[in-house]
Amino acid sequence: MKILKENILINNYFNLILFQMRKKIVAGNWKMNMNYEEGIAFAKSLDQYFSDKPPVKSDVIICTPYIHLAGISQVLKSGNIALGAQNCASEASGAFTGEVSSNMLKSTGVEYVIIGHSERRTYYGEDDKILNKKTVLALKSGLKVIFCCGEVKEQREKGTHFIIVKRQIKKVYFHSMKKQ
């Protein structure tokens, strides 16, 4: 019964947030696809499409692999598509080979960053502590965070999925807002 009441409260909370949202967002995550030339060509075609038909009811964001970011920021001319990165480092700078900081992302023209994607949690073991550090750094860098939260199948089947999502949001996003 306690889990049921908690699920109802959390569900009502999320419905209130969604009701208050001003504009919908459509974000495309390219994952690890397309080489540099293919990515630039695809971004140009999207930009042309949205320059002819500007989105009215939603913001459009493309989140590309790192190799595309600087080049794509130069080809998005219509102003109708925002650029996002698929991840950022949990440190601001230093000896972290292969990592890309939120300040580095911002310098390429990126406006958004995805943090907490299930693939990052699953394959790279990113936990709430790491995601909190990333979120704080991204916000301090002036990036807008697309924070992913969710549960695994077993948690949903047990009926604890709302508790899991609440914990993720509370421990990462709301806690990082206090640190700013």
mmCIF file with all atom_site columns, N, CA and C in Angstrom, residues 115-148:
data_model
loop_
_atom_site.group_PDB
_atom_site.id
_atom_site.type_symbol
_atom_site.label_atom_id
_atom_site.label_alt_id
_atom_site.label_comp_id
_atom_site.label_asym_id
_atom_site.label_entity_id
_atom_site.label_seq_id
_atom_site.pdbx_PDB_ins_code
_atom_site.Cartn_x
_atom_site.Cartn_y
_atom_site.Cartn_z
_atom_site.occupancy
_atom_site.B_iso_or_equiv
_atom_site.pdbx_formal_charge
_atom_site.auth_seq_id
_atom_site.auth_comp_id
_atom_site.auth_asym_id
_atom_site.auth_atom_id
_atom_site.pdbx_PDB_model_num
ATOM 1   N N  . ILE A 1 115 ? 22.756 13.970 -20.153 1.00 0.00 ? 115 ILE A N  1
ATOM 2   C CA . ILE A 1 115 ? 23.425 13.402 -18.979 1.00 0.00 ? 115 ILE A CA 1
ATOM 3   C C  . ILE A 1 115 ? 22.528 12.301 -18.408 1.00 0.00 ? 115 ILE A C  1
ATOM 4   N N  . GLY A 1 116 ? 23.155 11.174 -18.062 1.00 0.00 ? 116 GLY A N  1
ATOM 5   C CA . GLY A 1 116 ? 22.432 10.094 -17.394 1.00 0.00 ? 116 GLY A CA 1
ATOM 6   C C  . GLY A 1 116 ? 21.766 9.096  -18.322 1.00 0.00 ? 116 GLY A C  1
ATOM 7   N N  . HIS A 1 117 ? 22.160 9.077  -19.579 1.00 0.00 ? 117 HIS A N  1
ATOM 8   C CA . HIS A 1 117 ? 21.544 8.130  -20.506 1.00 0.00 ? 117 HIS A CA 1
ATOM 9   C C  . HIS A 1 117 ? 21.725 6.702  -19.979 1.00 0.00 ? 117 HIS A C  1
ATOM 10  N N  . SER A 1 118 ? 20.725 5.873  -20.194 1.00 0.00 ? 118 SER A N  1
ATOM 11  C CA . SER A 1 118 ? 20.767 4.502  -19.668 1.00 0.00 ? 118 SER A CA 1
ATOM 12  C C  . SER A 1 118 ? 21.988 3.736  -20.174 1.00 0.00 ? 118 SER A C  1
ATOM 13  N N  . GLU A 1 119 ? 22.431 4.014  -21.378 1.00 0.00 ? 119 GLU A N  1
ATOM 14  C CA . GLU A 1 119 ? 23.612 3.326  -21.899 1.00 0.00 ? 119 GLU A CA 1
ATOM 15  C C  . GLU A 1 119 ? 24.853 3.721  -21.107 1.00 0.00 ? 119 GLU A C  1
ATOM 16  N N  . ARG A 1 120 ? 24.965 4.986  -20.719 1.00 0.00 ? 120 ARG A N  1
ATOM 17  C CA . ARG A 1 120 ? 26.100 5.437  -19.906 1.00 0.00 ? 120 ARG A CA 1
ATOM 18  C C  . ARG A 1 120 ? 26.035 4.807  -18.508 1.00 0.00 ? 120 ARG A C  1
ATOM 19  N N  . ARG A 1 121 ? 24.838 4.707  -17.967 1.00 0.00 ? 121 ARG A N  1
ATOM 20  C CA . ARG A 1 121 ? 24.680 4.089  -16.641 1.00 0.00 ? 121 ARG A CA 1
ATOM 21  C C  . ARG A 1 121 ? 25.048 2.608  -16.711 1.00 0.00 ? 121 ARG A C  1
ATOM 22  N N  . THR A 1 122 ? 24.574 1.927  -17.749 1.00 0.00 ? 122 THR A N  1
ATOM 23  C CA . THR A 1 122 ? 24.760 0.479  -17.866 1.00 0.00 ? 122 THR A CA 1
ATOM 24  C C  . THR A 1 122 ? 26.180 0.110  -18.278 1.00 0.00 ? 122 THR A C  1
ATOM 25  N N  . TYR A 1 123 ? 26.691 0.682  -19.364 1.00 0.00 ? 123 TYR A N  1
ATOM 26  C CA . TYR A 1 123 ? 27.978 0.260  -19.911 1.00 0.00 ? 123 TYR A CA 1
ATOM 27  C C  . TYR A 1 123 ? 29.171 0.883  -19.209 1.00 0.00 ? 123 TYR A C  1
ATOM 28  N N  . TYR A 1 124 ? 29.013 2.066  -18.627 1.00 0.00 ? 124 TYR A N  1
ATOM 29  C CA . TYR A 1 124 ? 30.144 2.779  -18.024 1.00 0.00 ? 124 TYR A CA 1
ATOM 30  C C  . TYR A 1 124 ? 29.991 2.956  -16.517 1.00 0.00 ? 124 TYR A C  1
ATOM 31  N N  . GLY A 1 125 ? 28.940 2.398  -15.947 1.00 0.00 ? 125 GLY A N  1
ATOM 32  C CA . GLY A 1 125 ? 28.765 2.422  -14.503 1.00 0.00 ? 125 GLY A CA 1
ATOM 33  C C  . GLY A 1 125 ? 28.547 3.797  -13.908 1.00 0.00 ? 125 GLY A C  1
ATOM 34  N N  . GLU A 1 126 ? 28.007 4.715  -14.691 1.00 0.00 ? 126 GLU A N  1
ATOM 35  C CA . GLU A 1 126 ? 27.782 6.059  -14.164 1.00 0.00 ? 126 GLU A CA 1
ATOM 36  C C  . GLU A 1 126 ? 26.670 6.019  -13.123 1.00 0.00 ? 126 GLU A C  1
ATOM 37  N N  . ASP A 1 127 ? 26.971 6.509  -11.943 1.00 0.00 ? 127 ASP A N  1
ATOM 38  C CA . ASP A 1 127 ? 26.005 6.500  -10.852 1.00 0.00 ? 127 ASP A CA 1
ATOM 39  C C  . ASP A 1 127 ? 25.543 7.923  -10.545 1.00 0.00 ? 127 ASP A C  1
ATOM 40  N N  . ASP A 1 128 ? 24.678 8.051  -9.544  1.00 0.00 ? 128 ASP A N  1
ATOM 41  C CA . ASP A 1 128 ? 24.102 9.359  -9.209  1.00 0.00 ? 128 ASP A CA 1
ATOM 42  C C  . ASP A 1 128 ? 25.169 10.382 -8.841  1.00 0.00 ? 128 ASP A C  1
ATOM 43  N N  . LYS A 1 129 ? 26.232 9.951  -8.165  1.00 0.00 ? 129 LYS A N  1
ATOM 44  C CA . LYS A 1 129 ? 27.307 10.872 -7.765  1.00 0.00 ? 129 LYS A CA 1
ATOM 45  C C  . LYS A 1 129 ? 28.012 11.455 -8.994  1.00 0.00 ? 129 LYS A C  1
ATOM 46  N N  . ILE A 1 130 ? 28.349 10.604 -9.936  1.00 0.00 ? 130 ILE A N  1
ATOM 47  C CA . ILE A 1 130 ? 29.004 11.071 -11.171 1.00 0.00 ? 130 ILE A CA 1
ATOM 48  C C  . ILE A 1 130 ? 28.056 11.966 -11.967 1.00 0.00 ? 130 ILE A C  1
ATOM 49  N N  . LEU A 1 131 ? 26.800 11.555 -12.075 1.00 0.00 ? 131 LEU A N  1
ATOM 50  C CA . LEU A 1 131 ? 25.826 12.336 -12.838 1.00 0.00 ? 131 LEU A CA 1
ATOM 51  C C  . LEU A 1 131 ? 25.593 13.695 -12.197 1.00 0.00 ? 131 LEU A C  1
ATOM 52  N N  . ASN A 1 132 ? 25.642 13.747 -10.880 1.00 0.00 ? 132 ASN A N  1
ATOM 53  C CA . ASN A 1 132 ? 25.508 15.022 -10.182 1.00 0.00 ? 132 ASN A CA 1
ATOM 54  C C  . ASN A 1 132 ? 26.670 15.943 -10.542 1.00 0.00 ? 132 ASN A C  1
ATOM 55  N N  . LYS A 1 133 ? 27.903 15.418 -10.523 1.00 0.00 ? 133 LYS A N  1
ATOM 56  C CA . LYS A 1 133 ? 29.073 16.232 -10.874 1.00 0.00 ? 133 LYS A CA 1
ATOM 57  C C  . LYS A 1 133 ? 28.956 16.753 -12.310 1.00 0.00 ? 133 LYS A C  1
ATOM 58  N N  . LYS A 1 134 ? 28.546 15.891 -13.224 1.00 0.00 ? 134 LYS A N  1
ATOM 59  C CA . LYS A 1 134 ? 28.385 16.305 -14.619 1.00 0.00 ? 134 LYS A CA 1
ATOM 60  C C  . LYS A 1 134 ? 27.330 17.397 -14.746 1.00 0.00 ? 134 LYS A C  1
ATOM 61  N N  . THR A 1 135 ? 26.223 17.214 -14.055 1.00 0.00 ? 135 THR A N  1
ATOM 62  C CA . THR A 1 135 ? 25.123 18.186 -14.139 1.00 0.00 ? 135 THR A CA 1
ATOM 63  C C  . THR A 1 135 ? 25.563 19.546 -13.609 1.00 0.00 ? 135 THR A C  1
ATOM 64  N N  . VAL A 1 136 ? 26.233 19.573 -12.474 1.00 0.00 ? 136 VAL A N  1
ATOM 65  C CA . VAL A 1 136 ? 26.707 20.833 -11.894 1.00 0.00 ? 136 VAL A CA 1
ATOM 66  C C  . VAL A 1 136 ? 27.656 21.539 -12.855 1.00 0.00 ? 136 VAL A C  1
ATOM 67  N N  . LEU A 1 137 ? 28.620 20.800 -13.402 1.00 0.00 ? 137 LEU A N  1
ATOM 68  C CA . LEU A 1 137 ? 29.583 21.410 -14.337 1.00 0.00 ? 137 LEU A CA 1
ATOM 69  C C  . LEU A 1 137 ? 28.904 21.908 -15.604 1.00 0.00 ? 137 LEU A C  1
ATOM 70  N N  . ALA A 1 138 ? 27.982 21.131 -16.125 1.00 0.00 ? 138 ALA A N  1
ATOM 71  C CA . ALA A 1 138 ? 27.276 21.540 -17.347 1.00 0.00 ? 138 ALA A CA 1
ATOM 72  C C  . ALA A 1 138 ? 26.487 22.830 -17.117 1.00 0.00 ? 138 ALA A C  1
ATOM 73  N N  . LEU A 1 139 ? 25.765 22.890 -16.010 1.00 0.00 ? 139 LEU A N  1
ATOM 74  C CA . LEU A 1 139 ? 24.984 24.090 -15.713 1.00 0.00 ? 139 LEU A CA 1
ATOM 75  C C  . LEU A 1 139 ? 25.887 25.301 -15.490 1.00 0.00 ? 139 LEU A C  1
ATOM 76  N N  . LYS A 1 140 ? 27.001 25.112 -14.799 1.00 0.00 ? 140 LYS A N  1
ATOM 77  C CA . LYS A 1 140 ? 27.951 26.208 -14.586 1.00 0.00 ? 140 LYS A CA 1
ATOM 78  C C  . LYS A 1 140 ? 28.556 26.692 -15.897 1.00 0.00 ? 140 LYS A C  1
ATOM 79  N N  . SER A 1 141 ? 28.654 25.799 -16.871 1.00 0.00 ? 141 SER A N  1
ATOM 80  C CA . SER A 1 141 ? 29.198 26.159 -18.184 1.00 0.00 ? 141 SER A CA 1
ATOM 81  C C  . SER A 1 141 ? 28.174 26.846 -19.074 1.00 0.00 ? 141 SER A C  1
ATOM 82  N N  . GLY A 1 142 ? 26.934 26.920 -18.600 1.00 0.00 ? 142 GLY A N  1
ATOM 83  C CA . GLY A 1 142 ? 25.884 27.556 -19.389 1.00 0.00 ? 142 GLY A CA 1
ATOM 84  C C  . GLY A 1 142 ? 25.171 26.619 -20.336 1.00 0.00 ? 142 GLY A C  1
ATOM 85  N N  . LEU A 1 143 ? 25.377 25.314 -20.161 1.00 0.00 ? 143 LEU A N  1
ATOM 86  C CA . LEU A 1 143 ? 24.670 24.346 -21.002 1.00 0.00 ? 143 LEU A CA 1
ATOM 87  C C  . LEU A 1 143 ? 23.313 24.024 -20.392 1.00 0.00 ? 143 LEU A C  1
ATOM 88  N N  . LYS A 1 144 ? 22.382 23.663 -21.249 1.00 0.00 ? 144 LYS A N  1
ATOM 89  C CA . LYS A 1 144 ? 21.080 23.173 -20.804 1.00 0.00 ? 144 LYS A CA 1
ATOM 90  C C  . LYS A 1 144 ? 21.180 21.657 -20.739 1.00 0.00 ? 144 LYS A C  1
ATOM 91  N N  . VAL A 1 145 ? 20.729 21.086 -19.642 1.00 0.00 ? 145 VAL A N  1
ATOM 92  C CA . VAL A 1 145 ? 20.877 19.655 -19.411 1.00 0.00 ? 145 VAL A CA 1
ATOM 93  C C  . VAL A 1 145 ? 19.610 18.912 -19.817 1.00 0.00 ? 145 VAL A C  1
ATOM 94  N N  . ILE A 1 146 ? 19.807 17.873 -20.625 1.00 0.00 ? 146 ILE A N  1
ATOM 95  C CA . ILE A 1 146 ? 18.750 16.901 -20.900 1.00 0.00 ? 146 ILE A CA 1
ATOM 96  C C  . ILE A 1 146 ? 19.082 15.725 -19.988 1.00 0.00 ? 146 ILE A C  1
ATOM 97  N N  . PHE A 1 147 ? 18.390 15.654 -18.855 1.00 0.00 ? 147 PHE A N  1
ATOM 98  C CA . PHE A 1 147 ? 18.700 14.633 -17.860 1.00 0.00 ? 147 PHE A CA 1
ATOM 99  C C  . PHE A 1 147 ? 17.810 13.419 -18.078 1.00 0.00 ? 147 PHE A C  1
ATOM 100 N N  . CYS A 1 148 ? 18.448 12.279 -18.309 1.00 0.00 ? 148 CYS A N  1
ATOM 101 C CA . CYS A 1 148 ? 17.715 11.031 -18.531 1.00 0.00 ? 148 CYS A CA 1
ATOM 102 C C  . CYS A 1 148 ? 17.570 10.291 -17.206 1.00 0.00 ? 148 CYS A C  1
#
